CSV table of C-alpha atoms in Angstrom, one decimal:
chain,number,residue,atom,x,y,z
A,1,MET,CA,0.0,0.0,0.0
A,2,VAL,CA,1.4,3.3,-1.0
A,3,SER,CA,1.0,6.0,1.7
A,4,SER,CA,3.0,8.6,3.5
A,5,ARG,CA,3.6,6.1,6.3
A,6,PHE,CA,5.9,4.1,4.0
A,7,PRO,CA,8.3,6.5,2.3
A,8,SER,CA,10.9,3.9,1.7
A,9,LEU,CA,8.3,1.7,-0.2
A,10,VAL,CA,7.3,4.7,-2.3
A,11,ALA,CA,11.0,5.3,-3.2
A,12,VAL,CA,11.5,1.6,-4.2
A,13,LEU,CA,8.3,1.4,-6.2
A,14,SER,CA,9.0,4.8,-7.9
A,15,ALA,CA,12.1,3.3,-9.4
A,16,SER,CA,10.1,0.7,-11.2
A,17,PRO,CA,6.9,1.2,-13.2
A,18,TYR,CA,6.3,-2.5,-13.1
A,19,LEU,CA,6.4,-2.7,-9.2
A,20,MET,CA,4.3,0.3,-8.9
A,21,THR,CA,1.7,-1.1,-11.3
A,22,VAL,CA,1.6,-4.5,-9.4
A,23,ALA,CA,1.3,-2.8,-6.0
A,24,ALA,CA,-1.6,-0.7,-7.3
A,25,SER,CA,-3.4,-3.6,-8.8
A,26,ILE,CA,-3.0,-5.7,-5.6
A,27,HIS,CA,-4.3,-2.8,-3.4
A,28,SER,CA,-7.9,-3.3,-4.1
A,29,ARG,CA,-10.4,-4.3,-6.8
A,30,SER,CA,-12.0,-0.9,-6.3
A,31,LEU,CA,-8.8,0.7,-7.8
A,32,ILE,CA,-9.1,-1.4,-10.9
A,33,THR,CA,-11.4,0.0,-13.6
A,34,LYS,CA,-13.3,-2.8,-15.3
A,35,SER,CA,-13.2,-3.3,-19.0
A,36,THR,CA,-16.0,-4.5,-21.2
A,37,SER,CA,-14.7,-8.1,-20.7
A,38,SER,CA,-16.1,-9.8,-17.6
A,39,ARG,CA,-12.9,-11.8,-17.2
A,40,HIS,CA,-10.3,-9.0,-17.0
A,41,ALA,CA,-9.9,-5.4,-15.8
A,42,SER,CA,-7.9,-2.6,-17.5
A,43,LEU,CA,-5.7,-0.2,-15.6
A,44,SER,CA,-5.8,3.3,-16.9
A,45,PHE,CA,-2.2,3.9,-16.0
A,46,LEU,CA,-0.7,0.8,-17.8
A,47,PRO,CA,1.3,1.6,-21.0
A,48,THR,CA,-0.1,0.2,-24.1
A,49,ASN,CA,3.2,-1.6,-24.8
A,50,PHE,CA,3.6,-3.1,-21.3
A,51,PRO,CA,6.2,-5.8,-21.8
A,52,SER,CA,4.7,-8.5,-19.5
A,53,HIS,CA,1.5,-8.8,-21.5
A,54,ARG,CA,0.7,-10.0,-25.0
A,55,SER,CA,1.1,-7.1,-27.4
A,56,PHE,CA,-1.3,-6.6,-30.3
A,57,ARG,CA,-0.6,-5.1,-33.7
A,58,GLU,CA,-1.6,-1.5,-33.9
A,59,SER,CA,-3.9,-0.4,-36.7
A,60,SER,CA,-5.4,2.8,-37.9
A,61,ARG,CA,-8.8,1.9,-36.6
A,62,ALA,CA,-8.3,-0.3,-33.5
A,63,SER,CA,-5.9,-1.3,-30.8
A,64,ARG,CA,-6.6,-3.5,-27.8
A,65,PRO,CA,-6.5,-2.5,-24.1
A,66,ILE,CA,-3.9,-4.0,-21.9
A,67,ALA,CA,-5.5,-6.1,-19.3
A,68,ILE,CA,-4.4,-8.0,-16.1
A,69,PRO,CA,-6.4,-10.4,-14.0
A,70,THR,CA,-8.2,-8.9,-11.0
A,71,ARG,CA,-7.1,-9.8,-7.5
A,72,GLN,CA,-9.6,-11.0,-5.0
A,73,ARG,CA,-8.0,-9.8,-1.8
A,74,PRO,CA,-6.8,-6.2,-1.1
A,75,PHE,CA,-3.2,-5.7,0.1
A,76,HIS,CA,-2.7,-4.1,3.5
A,77,ALA,CA,0.8,-3.2,4.5
A,78,THR,CA,1.4,-3.9,8.2
A,79,LYS,CA,4.2,-3.4,10.8
A,80,PRO,CA,6.2,-6.3,12.2
A,81,THR,CA,4.4,-8.2,14.9
A,82,ASP,CA,6.7,-6.9,17.6
A,83,ASP,CA,5.8,-3.3,16.8
A,84,VAL,CA,2.0,-3.4,16.7
A,85,ASP,CA,0.0,-0.4,17.9
A,86,ASP,CA,-3.6,0.7,17.6
A,87,GLU,CA,-2.9,4.0,15.8
A,88,PRO,CA,-5.3,4.3,12.8
A,89,ARG,CA,-3.4,4.2,9.5
A,90,PRO,CA,-4.2,6.6,6.7
A,91,GLU,CA,-5.9,5.0,3.6
A,92,THR,CA,-4.9,6.0,0.1
A,93,SER,CA,-8.0,6.8,-2.0
A,94,GLN,CA,-8.3,6.0,-5.7
A,95,GLN,CA,-7.8,9.6,-6.7
A,96,GLU,CA,-4.8,10.0,-4.5
A,97,LEU,CA,-3.1,6.9,-5.8
A,98,LEU,CA,-3.8,7.9,-9.5
A,99,ARG,CA,-2.4,11.4,-8.8
A,100,THR,CA,0.7,9.9,-7.3
A,101,LEU,CA,1.2,7.8,-10.4
A,102,ASP,CA,0.6,10.8,-12.7
A,103,SER,CA,3.3,12.7,-10.8
A,104,LYS,CA,5.8,9.8,-10.8
A,105,PHE,CA,5.5,8.5,-14.4
A,106,ASP,CA,5.4,10.0,-17.8
A,107,TYR,CA,6.3,7.7,-20.7
A,108,ARG,CA,5.1,7.0,-24.2
A,109,GLY,CA,1.8,5.1,-24.4
A,110,ARG,CA,0.7,5.9,-20.8
A,111,ILE,CA,-2.9,6.9,-20.4
A,112,SER,CA,-3.4,9.9,-18.1
A,113,SER,CA,-5.9,9.5,-15.2
A,114,LYS,CA,-7.2,13.0,-15.9
A,115,LEU,CA,-7.6,13.4,-12.1
A,116,SER,CA,-5.1,16.2,-11.6
A,117,ALA,CA,-5.6,18.6,-8.7
A,118,SER,CA,-5.7,21.5,-11.2
A,119,SER,CA,-8.9,20.2,-12.8
A,120,SER,CA,-12.2,21.5,-11.3
A,121,ILE,CA,-14.3,19.0,-13.2
A,122,PRO,CA,-13.9,15.4,-12.1
A,123,HIS,CA,-13.4,13.0,-15.0
A,124,ARG,CA,-16.2,10.5,-15.5
A,125,CYS,CA,-16.1,7.2,-17.4
A,126,ALA,CA,-19.1,4.8,-18.0
A,127,LEU,CA,-19.7,1.5,-19.6
A,128,VAL,CA,-23.0,1.8,-21.5
A,129,THR,CA,-24.6,-1.4,-22.7
A,130,ILE,CA,-27.1,-1.2,-25.5
A,131,LEU,CA,-29.9,-3.7,-25.2
A,132,GLY,CA,-33.1,-4.5,-27.2
A,133,ARG,CA,-34.9,-7.0,-29.4
A,134,PRO,CA,-33.6,-7.9,-32.8
A,135,ASN,CA,-34.1,-5.4,-35.6
A,136,MET,CA,-34.7,-2.4,-33.3
A,137,GLY,CA,-31.8,-0.3,-34.7
A,138,LYS,CA,-29.2,-0.8,-32.0
A,139,SER,CA,-26.3,-0.9,-34.4
A,140,THR,CA,-27.6,2.1,-36.4
A,141,LEU,CA,-27.9,4.0,-33.1
A,142,LEU,CA,-24.4,3.1,-32.1
A,143,ASN,CA,-23.1,4.4,-35.4
A,144,ALA,CA,-25.1,7.6,-35.1
A,145,LEU,CA,-23.7,8.2,-31.5
A,146,LEU,CA,-20.2,7.6,-32.7
A,147,SER,CA,-20.7,9.6,-35.9
A,148,ASP,CA,-19.0,6.7,-37.7
A,149,ASP,CA,-20.0,3.4,-39.3
A,150,LEU,CA,-18.5,0.8,-36.9
A,151,ALA,CA,-21.2,-1.8,-36.6
A,152,ILE,CA,-22.9,-3.3,-39.6
A,153,ALA,CA,-26.6,-2.6,-39.9
A,154,THR,CA,-29.2,-4.1,-42.3
A,155,SER,CA,-33.0,-4.4,-42.5
A,156,ARG,CA,-32.8,-8.0,-41.5
A,157,PRO,CA,-33.1,-9.1,-37.8
A,158,GLN,CA,-30.2,-10.7,-35.9
A,159,THR,CA,-27.5,-9.1,-38.1
A,160,THR,CA,-25.3,-8.5,-35.0
A,161,ARG,CA,-23.7,-11.6,-33.6
A,162,HIS,CA,-20.9,-10.2,-31.4
A,163,SER,CA,-20.8,-7.5,-28.7
A,164,ILE,CA,-18.9,-4.5,-30.3
A,165,LEU,CA,-17.3,-1.7,-28.3
A,166,GLY,CA,-17.2,1.8,-29.5
A,167,VAL,CA,-15.6,4.6,-27.5
A,168,ILE,CA,-16.5,8.3,-27.3
A,169,THR,CA,-13.7,10.4,-25.6
A,170,SER,CA,-14.0,14.0,-24.7
A,171,GLU,CA,-12.0,16.3,-22.4
A,172,HIS,CA,-13.8,15.3,-19.2
A,173,SER,CA,-15.7,12.1,-20.2
A,174,GLN,CA,-15.2,8.7,-21.8
A,175,ILE,CA,-18.3,6.8,-22.9
A,176,CYS,CA,-17.7,3.1,-23.7
A,177,LEU,CA,-20.7,1.9,-25.8
A,178,THR,CA,-21.3,-1.8,-26.2
A,179,ASP,CA,-23.6,-2.9,-29.0
A,180,THR,CA,-25.1,-6.4,-28.3
A,181,PRO,CA,-27.0,-9.0,-30.3
A,182,GLY,CA,-30.8,-8.8,-30.2
A,183,ILE,CA,-32.3,-10.5,-27.2
A,184,ILE,CA,-33.7,-13.9,-28.1
A,185,GLU,CA,-35.8,-15.6,-25.3
A,186,LYS,CA,-35.9,-19.0,-26.9
A,187,THR,CA,-32.7,-19.9,-28.7
A,188,ALA,CA,-32.7,-22.4,-31.6
A,189,TYR,CA,-29.1,-23.4,-31.8
A,190,ARG,CA,-25.7,-23.1,-30.0
A,191,LEU,CA,-24.8,-20.0,-31.9
A,192,GLN,CA,-27.7,-18.1,-30.5
A,193,GLN,CA,-26.8,-19.4,-27.0
A,194,GLY,CA,-23.4,-17.9,-27.4
A,195,MET,CA,-24.9,-14.6,-28.6
A,196,MET,CA,-27.1,-14.4,-25.5
A,197,GLU,CA,-24.1,-15.2,-23.2
A,198,SER,CA,-22.4,-12.1,-24.7
A,199,VAL,CA,-25.5,-10.1,-23.8
A,200,ARG,CA,-25.4,-11.3,-20.2
A,201,GLY,CA,-21.7,-10.5,-20.0
A,202,ALA,CA,-22.3,-6.9,-21.2
A,203,MET,CA,-25.1,-6.5,-18.7
A,204,ARG,CA,-22.8,-7.6,-15.8
A,205,ASP,CA,-20.3,-4.9,-16.6
A,206,ALA,CA,-22.7,-2.0,-17.4
A,207,ASP,CA,-22.8,1.3,-15.5
A,208,VAL,CA,-25.7,2.6,-17.7
A,209,PHE,CA,-28.2,0.7,-19.7
A,210,LEU,CA,-29.5,2.0,-23.1
A,211,ILE,CA,-32.7,0.2,-24.2
A,212,VAL,CA,-33.5,0.5,-27.8
A,213,THR,CA,-37.1,-0.2,-29.0
A,214,ASP,CA,-39.5,1.1,-31.6
A,215,VAL,CA,-43.2,2.0,-31.8
A,216,ALA,CA,-44.3,-1.3,-33.2
A,217,VAL,CA,-43.3,-3.2,-30.0
A,218,ALA,CA,-45.5,-1.1,-27.8
A,219,SER,CA,-48.4,-1.1,-30.2
A,220,SER,CA,-49.2,-4.7,-29.3
A,221,SER,CA,-51.1,-5.1,-26.0
A,222,PRO,CA,-48.8,-5.1,-23.0
A,223,ASN,CA,-50.9,-8.0,-21.7
A,224,ASP,CA,-49.5,-10.1,-24.5
A,225,ASP,CA,-45.9,-9.3,-23.7
A,226,PRO,CA,-45.5,-7.5,-20.4
A,227,SER,CA,-41.7,-7.3,-20.8
A,228,LEU,CA,-42.1,-5.6,-24.2
A,229,GLY,CA,-39.7,-8.0,-25.9
A,230,LEU,CA,-36.9,-7.6,-23.4
A,231,GLY,CA,-37.8,-10.8,-21.6
A,232,GLU,CA,-38.8,-11.1,-17.9
A,233,THR,CA,-35.3,-12.1,-16.9
A,234,VAL,CA,-33.7,-9.0,-18.4
A,235,VAL,CA,-36.4,-6.6,-17.0
A,236,ALA,CA,-35.9,-8.2,-13.5
A,237,GLU,CA,-32.1,-7.8,-13.8
A,238,LEU,CA,-32.5,-4.1,-14.8
A,239,LYS,CA,-34.6,-3.4,-11.7
A,240,ARG,CA,-32.3,-5.5,-9.5
A,241,ARG,CA,-29.1,-3.7,-10.6
A,242,ARG,CA,-30.6,-0.2,-10.0
A,243,LYS,CA,-28.3,1.3,-12.6
A,244,PRO,CA,-29.4,4.3,-14.6
A,245,VAL,CA,-31.5,3.4,-17.6
A,246,LEU,CA,-32.1,5.3,-20.8
A,247,VAL,CA,-34.8,4.2,-23.3
A,248,CYS,CA,-34.6,5.1,-26.9
A,249,VAL,CA,-37.8,4.9,-28.9
A,250,ASN,CA,-36.4,4.4,-32.4
A,251,LYS,CA,-38.0,4.7,-35.9
A,252,ILE,CA,-40.4,7.5,-34.9
A,253,ASP,CA,-40.4,8.6,-38.6
A,254,LEU,CA,-42.6,5.5,-39.2
A,255,ALA,CA,-45.2,6.4,-36.6
A,256,SER,CA,-47.5,9.3,-35.7
A,257,SER,CA,-47.0,11.6,-32.8
A,258,ASP,CA,-49.8,9.9,-30.9
A,259,GLU,CA,-48.3,6.4,-31.4
A,260,THR,CA,-45.0,7.8,-30.1
A,261,ALA,CA,-46.6,9.3,-27.1
A,262,ARG,CA,-48.4,6.0,-26.2
A,263,THR,CA,-45.1,4.1,-26.6
A,264,VAL,CA,-43.4,6.5,-24.2
A,265,GLN,CA,-46.2,6.0,-21.6
A,266,THR,CA,-46.0,2.2,-22.0
A,267,TRP,CA,-42.3,2.1,-21.3
A,268,ARG,CA,-42.6,4.5,-18.4
A,269,THR,CA,-45.1,2.0,-16.9
A,270,LEU,CA,-42.6,-0.8,-17.4
A,271,LEU,CA,-39.5,1.1,-16.2
A,272,PRO,CA,-40.8,3.9,-13.9
A,273,ASP,CA,-37.2,4.8,-12.8
A,274,ALA,CA,-35.8,5.3,-16.2
A,275,VAL,CA,-33.9,8.6,-16.4
A,276,ALA,CA,-35.3,9.5,-19.8
A,277,ILE,CA,-37.3,8.0,-22.6
A,278,VAL,CA,-36.2,9.7,-25.8
A,279,PRO,CA,-37.9,9.5,-29.3
A,280,VAL,CA,-35.2,9.0,-31.9
A,281,CYS,CA,-34.8,8.3,-35.6
A,282,ALA,CA,-31.3,6.8,-35.7
A,283,ALA,CA,-31.4,6.3,-39.5
A,284,ARG,CA,-31.1,10.1,-39.9
A,285,GLY,CA,-27.6,10.0,-38.4
A,286,SER,CA,-25.7,12.0,-35.8
A,287,ASN,CA,-27.7,15.2,-36.4
A,288,ASP,CA,-31.1,13.7,-35.5
A,289,ALA,CA,-32.5,15.6,-32.5
A,290,GLY,CA,-33.0,12.4,-30.5
A,291,VAL,CA,-29.4,11.3,-31.2
A,292,VAL,CA,-28.1,14.8,-30.1
A,293,ALA,CA,-30.2,14.5,-26.9
A,294,LEU,CA,-28.8,11.1,-26.1
A,295,ARG,CA,-25.2,12.3,-26.7
A,296,SER,CA,-25.8,15.3,-24.5
A,297,LEU,CA,-27.1,13.1,-21.6
A,298,LEU,CA,-24.0,10.8,-21.9
A,299,LEU,CA,-21.5,13.7,-22.2
A,300,ALA,CA,-23.2,16.0,-19.7
A,301,ASN,CA,-20.0,16.2,-17.7
A,302,ASP,CA,-18.4,18.4,-20.4
A,303,ALA,CA,-18.7,22.1,-19.8
A,304,ASP,CA,-19.6,22.8,-23.5
A,305,VAL,CA,-22.6,20.4,-23.5
A,306,ASP,CA,-26.0,22.1,-22.9
A,307,VAL,CA,-28.3,19.4,-21.9
A,308,ALA,CA,-31.3,21.7,-21.5
A,309,ALA,CA,-30.9,23.0,-25.0
A,310,ALA,CA,-30.7,19.5,-26.4
A,311,MET,CA,-33.9,18.5,-24.6
A,312,ARG,CA,-35.6,21.6,-26.1
A,313,GLY,CA,-34.5,20.4,-29.5
A,314,LEU,CA,-36.8,17.4,-29.1
A,315,GLY,CA,-39.8,19.7,-29.4
A,316,ARG,CA,-42.8,19.7,-27.1
A,317,PRO,CA,-42.1,17.1,-24.3
A,318,VAL,CA,-44.3,14.0,-24.2
A,319,SER,CA,-45.8,13.0,-20.9
A,320,GLY,CA,-43.6,10.3,-19.3
A,321,MET,CA,-40.4,11.2,-21.1
A,322,PHE,CA,-38.7,12.1,-17.8
A,323,ARG,CA,-39.2,10.5,-14.4
A,324,GLY,CA,-41.2,12.1,-11.7
A,325,GLY,CA,-43.6,13.7,-14.2
A,326,ARG,CA,-41.1,16.4,-15.1
A,327,THR,CA,-40.9,18.0,-18.5
A,328,THR,CA,-37.1,18.1,-18.8
A,329,ILE,CA,-33.8,17.1,-17.2
A,330,ASP,CA,-30.9,19.3,-16.2
A,331,GLY,CA,-27.2,18.8,-16.6
A,332,ASP,CA,-26.6,18.0,-13.0
A,333,GLU,CA,-29.0,15.1,-13.0
A,334,ALA,CA,-27.6,13.7,-16.2
A,335,ARG,CA,-24.0,14.1,-14.9
A,336,GLU,CA,-24.8,11.9,-11.9
A,337,MET,CA,-25.6,9.0,-14.2
A,338,LEU,CA,-21.9,8.6,-15.0
A,339,PRO,CA,-19.5,7.3,-12.3
A,340,VAL,CA,-16.4,9.4,-11.5
A,341,GLY,CA,-13.2,7.6,-12.7
A,342,PRO,CA,-10.2,7.7,-15.0
A,343,PRO,CA,-10.5,6.8,-18.7
A,344,LEU,CA,-10.1,3.2,-19.6
A,345,TYR,CA,-8.7,3.9,-23.1
A,346,GLY,CA,-6.5,6.4,-24.8
A,347,ALA,CA,-7.9,9.5,-26.4
A,348,ASP,CA,-7.6,8.1,-30.0
A,349,PHE,CA,-9.0,4.7,-29.1
A,350,PHE,CA,-12.1,3.8,-31.2
A,351,THR,CA,-12.9,0.1,-30.8
A,352,ASP,CA,-11.5,-3.1,-29.5
A,353,ARG,CA,-12.2,-4.9,-32.8
A,354,THR,CA,-9.4,-5.6,-35.2
A,355,ASP,CA,-9.3,-4.7,-38.9
A,356,ARG,CA,-9.7,-8.4,-39.7
A,357,PHE,CA,-13.0,-8.5,-37.7
A,358,CYS,CA,-14.3,-5.3,-39.4
A,359,ALA,CA,-13.5,-6.8,-42.8
A,360,SER,CA,-15.4,-10.0,-42.1
A,361,GLU,CA,-18.4,-8.1,-40.8
A,362,LEU,CA,-18.6,-5.9,-43.9
A,363,ILE,CA,-18.5,-9.0,-46.1
A,364,ARG,CA,-21.2,-10.6,-44.0
A,365,GLU,CA,-23.3,-7.4,-44.2
A,366,THR,CA,-23.1,-7.7,-48.0
A,367,LEU,CA,-24.4,-11.3,-47.8
A,368,PHE,CA,-27.4,-10.1,-45.8
A,369,GLU,CA,-28.2,-7.6,-48.4
A,370,ARG,CA,-27.6,-9.8,-51.5
A,371,LEU,CA,-29.0,-13.2,-50.3
A,372,GLY,CA,-32.7,-13.9,-49.6
A,373,LYS,CA,-34.6,-15.8,-47.0
A,374,GLU,CA,-32.7,-17.7,-44.3
A,375,LEU,CA,-29.4,-18.2,-46.2
A,376,PRO,CA,-27.4,-15.4,-44.6
A,377,TYR,CA,-28.0,-16.8,-41.1
A,378,CYS,CA,-26.2,-20.0,-42.2
A,379,CYS,CA,-23.2,-18.1,-43.4
A,380,GLU,CA,-20.0,-17.3,-41.5
A,381,VAL,CA,-17.1,-15.2,-42.9
A,382,ARG,CA,-13.5,-16.0,-42.0
A,383,ILE,CA,-10.5,-13.8,-43.0
A,384,GLU,CA,-7.7,-16.1,-44.0
A,385,THR,CA,-5.2,-13.5,-45.3
A,386,PHE,CA,-4.9,-9.8,-44.6
A,387,ASP,CA,-1.9,-8.4,-46.3
A,388,GLU,CA,-1.4,-4.7,-45.5
A,389,SER,CA,2.3,-4.5,-46.5
A,390,LYS,CA,1.4,-1.8,-49.1
A,391,ARG,CA,-1.3,-0.1,-47.0
A,392,TYR,CA,0.8,2.9,-45.9
A,393,LEU,CA,2.9,3.5,-49.0
A,394,GLU,CA,3.8,7.1,-49.7
A,395,GLU,CA,3.6,8.4,-53.2
A,396,GLY,CA,7.4,8.4,-53.5
A,397,ASP,CA,7.6,4.8,-52.3
A,398,CYS,CA,5.4,3.4,-55.0
A,399,GLU,CA,7.0,1.5,-57.8
A,400,SER,CA,6.0,1.6,-61.4
A,401,ASP,CA,4.6,-1.6,-62.9
A,402,ASP,CA,5.4,-3.0,-66.4
A,403,ARG,CA,3.0,-0.5,-68.0
A,404,GLY,CA,4.6,2.5,-66.2
A,405,GLN,CA,1.6,3.0,-63.9
A,406,ARG,CA,2.1,3.8,-60.2
A,407,ASN,CA,1.0,1.1,-57.7
A,408,LYS,CA,-1.2,2.7,-55.1
A,409,SER,CA,-1.5,1.8,-51.5
A,410,MET,CA,-3.7,-1.3,-51.0
A,411,ILE,CA,-4.8,-4.2,-48.8
A,412,ARG,CA,-5.1,-7.7,-50.0
A,413,ILE,CA,-7.8,-9.7,-48.3
A,414,GLY,CA,-8.5,-13.4,-48.7
A,415,ALA,CA,-11.8,-14.5,-47.2
A,416,VAL,CA,-13.8,-17.7,-47.0
A,417,ILE,CA,-17.6,-17.9,-46.7
A,418,LEU,CA,-18.7,-20.9,-44.7
A,419,VAL,CA,-22.1,-22.5,-45.3
A,420,GLU,CA,-23.7,-25.6,-43.7
A,421,ARG,CA,-24.8,-27.5,-46.8
A,422,ASP,CA,-23.7,-28.2,-50.4
A,423,SER,CA,-27.0,-26.8,-51.7
A,424,GLN,CA,-26.3,-23.5,-49.9
A,425,LYS,CA,-22.9,-23.3,-51.5
A,426,GLY,CA,-24.4,-23.5,-54.9
A,427,ILE,CA,-26.8,-20.6,-54.1
A,428,VAL,CA,-24.0,-18.4,-52.8
A,429,VAL,CA,-21.8,-19.1,-55.8
A,430,GLY,CA,-24.6,-18.7,-58.3
A,431,LYS,CA,-24.9,-19.8,-61.9
A,432,GLY,CA,-21.5,-19.4,-63.5
A,433,GLY,CA,-20.2,-17.7,-60.3
A,434,LYS,CA,-22.4,-14.6,-60.9
A,435,GLN,CA,-23.7,-14.3,-57.4
A,436,ILE,CA,-20.3,-14.5,-55.6
A,437,LYS,CA,-18.9,-12.1,-58.1
A,438,GLU,CA,-21.6,-9.5,-57.3
A,439,VAL,CA,-21.1,-10.1,-53.6
A,440,GLY,CA,-17.4,-9.5,-54.0
A,441,MET,CA,-17.9,-6.3,-55.9
A,442,ASP,CA,-20.3,-4.8,-53.4
A,443,ALA,CA,-18.1,-5.9,-50.4
A,444,ARG,CA,-15.0,-4.4,-52.0
A,445,LYS,CA,-16.7,-1.0,-52.3
A,446,LYS,CA,-17.6,-1.2,-48.6
A,447,LEU,CA,-14.1,-2.2,-47.6
A,448,GLN,CA,-12.5,0.6,-49.7
A,449,LYS,CA,-14.7,3.2,-48.1
A,450,PHE,CA,-14.0,1.8,-44.6
A,451,PHE,CA,-10.2,1.5,-44.9
A,452,GLY,CA,-9.7,4.4,-47.3
A,453,VAL,CA,-7.4,2.4,-49.6
A,454,LYS,CA,-7.7,0.2,-52.6
A,455,ILE,CA,-8.8,-3.4,-51.8
A,456,PHE,CA,-8.0,-6.6,-53.5
A,457,LEU,CA,-10.6,-9.1,-52.4
A,458,ASP,CA,-10.5,-12.9,-53.0
A,459,LEU,CA,-13.7,-14.7,-51.9
A,460,ARG,CA,-14.2,-18.4,-51.7
A,461,VAL,CA,-17.1,-20.6,-50.5
A,462,LYS,CA,-16.7,-23.7,-48.4
A,463,VAL,CA,-19.1,-26.1,-46.6
A,464,ASP,CA,-18.7,-26.5,-42.8
A,465,LYS,CA,-21.6,-28.8,-41.9
A,466,ASN,CA,-23.7,-27.8,-38.9
A,467,TRP,CA,-21.2,-25.2,-37.7
A,468,ARG,CA,-23.9,-23.3,-35.8
A,469,ASN,CA,-24.4,-26.2,-33.4
A,470,ASN,CA,-20.7,-27.3,-33.1
A,471,ALA,CA,-19.2,-26.1,-29.9
A,472,GLU,CA,-15.6,-26.4,-31.0
A,473,LYS,CA,-16.3,-24.5,-34.2
A,474,LEU,CA,-18.2,-21.8,-32.3
A,475,LYS,CA,-15.3,-21.4,-29.9
A,476,GLN,CA,-12.9,-21.2,-32.8
A,477,TYR,CA,-15.0,-18.5,-34.4
A,478,GLY,CA,-15.2,-16.5,-31.2
A,479,TYR,CA,-18.9,-17.0,-30.3
A,480,ILE,CA,-18.4,-19.0,-27.1
């Protein structure tokens, strides 16, 4: 334990970032800021290139947080048994410890705690879990909040299969948004079981819950589905956890104002303690009034964010939008939703997903758009090769080919589309290879827009029988 009572220990630990990090991690689980993984916890003061942990390849879009296992017992420094007294010993708070680390260490890759004494605004960091039924627009809302296309989104339900992290970082706040697969109460195969386990894991880690629904869900009688599609287990967990809840009523462009008002009232009855129930049209993007209002609530800790103005931008308030019968919410109440704490990730961190994962998702999105009926749900995309040796070429580094033309920066991607039956392979390939060629053309356009360079894409189709119910395959593909 680092305190003024042990100056020699401070001197020893100060000489070694490794020892100081280990001592801080042992001190207490409360000093460790949890990451979106339920198995590990990230320390905000760990360097991203810490040598005792597995390092990951840096990319222009993503890098991975450094994580160490949590310790179950806090460490308490004590005097020798022959010199025991009853004098109370000073405790070191989280803020004090982080300030000590800030003053002692300054090296490349270190994430500042942002808890310096000179700052009058305490830094806040929250893990926000996005929940909802399939096809409610959760991924579209995530992209709108991030002002970037991170998660794939189609008109088909159950497009999202993995939990995907997207991070918003501002001067005094860091919001870690986790998009989750749509909630399925009765799973049909092992793949769906793995998807629901990722939902439960994201719920365990959440500081704030963001429920995404639409008008059509509430239009059916609440007596037919009292949980409004969330499931009784999820609703009970939300009430038990007593964490702040925001409800987003999406797709209001497809409903009348009266239908939207009834939907807000229905959700207020189900979740009476919800901080706010905000009508949104996520498809309009980051400038939609509802999206702006949600961002303001999540970033209320920043001095330049005017929560009241964002709420006025929603228009005339609907009864039940805010708890306690109020017609608005102020910045102080919104600020209290977010726990005080250091950032979990660096200022330029965007997602925990790799470029390979993003490439596979964009190809899978294309399959959902091009293939009909149930076929896309039987498909899995695996990236076999991802050659980016020419990704960052400068113009002067480019060599001329045999025709005297300059070779531009590019990424070569080799992907395989897995299906469950031979008949499905024939449909994906199409007559004379026409279908797979069109899928490749559309996917390449998406990839080039996402990565900002020329893409060479090689697509192949293979049969992997019954992979959705094969535990070993699902583990290999990252679903369980």
